[in-house]
Amino acid sequence: MEKDKKEEFIKKLGVEDDVLVDTTTGGELADIPEEHIPLVNEFILKHVESIMEKKLGLTKIELPKANMSYIYASSDALSNPSKLLVIIQGIGDNVRPGIWSYRICLKASLKSGSMLSLIEQGMKEGYGILILNPNQNSTLQKQEDGSEVMVPIPGNETRENHAIYVFDHYINVAKAERVYIIGHSAGGKTAVDLLTAREKQFLPRLNSMALADSRMVLRREMSDTLLKMWRLKCRIWATSTLPLDSPVKENLSAPAVSGGTEDHDLVPSKAQASMFKFLQSQSEQKNCSIM
């Protein structure tokens, strides 16, 4: 009976004008039982992935082997000779490539809660696109007795390890002269961890970073060169009551401006145009290695 109720609930999920709706009424979803939230999130993820693949032409790349983890890449992610945009989301249960926030997707719109708009703008502006998947660090593995247990994914056991794995196997072999990062929340820390671990290989090609409400403590082992890059080539859009892009005087790790909202999960969409404008302004300057 419980299974029948879940299947009935899934069947009524739909999307109209970028908003989740109840297809049986044509209106917004209402009074979703707590136990059905994972079903809604799964529906959102599948819908977003479908658009990334069918409309935007991105490819799901499985790593380190099938049915363990994956990332998403545009067709020119490794071949674009000019610029590569690396996108890193924050921490969240089942928050996968394409998703900023399930809550915002449900309560506001898919445009505000997913990466779809950002990916589309990035592609229009000539970036190759690579989307990390730092939250998927373990997978179910069948045991000899038939039971299944969660085991770490080799090389992707943590967010930091995942970023390093993707850098070593994809970013580092991409042909782009300049690499850019857009990150949300803990995505900023993941970027710091990666840069600290692969500074000599990464810094010469890293041009700049735009971070949506990333609040982290910089690592003590960061070099002077890396700290200088962080001050000059990175900008943070922070939650604030001030208008978008207004200077924010907070004790953050990099120059900060207002993200145009007090909602942490809305910052990526609110600040999207501003982040691309910042990256464009930095692309006209030197890469980090020759500052």
Coordinates of C-alpha atoms in Angstrom, one line a residue, residues 85 100 118 121 127 180-186 188 208-216 230 232-250 252-282:
L85 CA 34.5 27.1 -16.3
W100 CA 22.2 24.5 -6.2
L118 CA 24.2 29.5 -15.3
Q121 CA 24.9 31.6 -20.0
Y127 CA 33.2 28.7 -21.8
Y180 CA 37.6 30.0 -14.0
I181 CA 35.7 28.8 -11.0
I182 CA 32.2 29.5 -9.9
G183 CA 31.3 28.0 -6.5
H184 CA 28.5 28.2 -3.9
S185 CA 28.9 27.9 -0.2
A186 CA 31.3 25.0 0.7
G188 CA 34.6 27.9 -2.1
S208 CA 39.7 34.1 -11.4
M209 CA 37.0 32.8 -9.1
A210 CA 33.4 34.0 -8.4
L211 CA 31.9 32.6 -5.2
A212 CA 28.3 32.7 -4.0
D213 CA 28.2 33.2 -0.2
S214 CA 31.3 31.1 0.5
R215 CA 32.6 31.7 4.0
M216 CA 35.7 29.8 4.8
W230 CA 42.7 35.1 -3.4
L232 CA 43.0 40.1 -6.2
K233 CA 41.4 37.5 -8.4
C234 CA 38.5 36.3 -6.3
R235 CA 35.2 37.9 -5.3
I236 CA 32.5 36.8 -2.9
W237 CA 28.8 37.6 -3.2
A238 CA 27.5 37.5 0.4
T239 CA 24.0 37.3 1.8
S240 CA 23.0 40.9 2.6
T241 CA 20.1 43.4 2.8
L242 CA 22.0 45.7 0.6
P243 CA 21.4 46.1 -3.2
L244 CA 23.2 43.6 -5.4
D245 CA 26.9 44.3 -5.8
S246 CA 27.1 46.9 -3.0
P247 CA 30.4 46.6 -1.1
V248 CA 30.0 44.5 2.0
K249 CA 32.3 45.2 5.0
E250 CA 32.6 41.7 6.5
L252 CA 35.6 37.5 4.7
S253 CA 38.6 35.8 3.0
A254 CA 38.3 37.8 -0.2
P255 CA 36.7 41.1 -1.4
A256 CA 32.9 40.9 -0.9
V257 CA 29.8 42.5 -2.3
S258 CA 26.1 41.9 -1.7
G259 CA 24.5 38.9 -3.3
G260 CA 21.2 40.8 -3.4
T261 CA 19.4 38.5 -1.0
E262 CA 19.4 37.3 2.6
D263 CA 18.7 33.7 1.4
H264 CA 22.0 31.8 1.2
D265 CA 20.6 29.4 -1.4
L266 CA 19.3 32.2 -3.7
V267 CA 22.7 33.9 -4.0
P268 CA 23.9 31.9 -7.0
S269 CA 20.9 32.9 -9.2
K270 CA 20.6 36.5 -7.9
A271 CA 24.3 37.1 -8.5
Q272 CA 24.7 35.1 -11.7
A273 CA 25.0 38.0 -14.1
S274 CA 27.3 39.9 -11.8
M275 CA 29.6 36.8 -11.4
F276 CA 30.0 36.4 -15.1
K277 CA 30.7 40.2 -15.5
F278 CA 33.4 39.8 -12.9
L279 CA 35.0 36.8 -14.7
Q280 CA 34.9 38.7 -18.0
S281 CA 36.6 41.7 -16.4
Q282 CA 39.3 39.4 -15.0

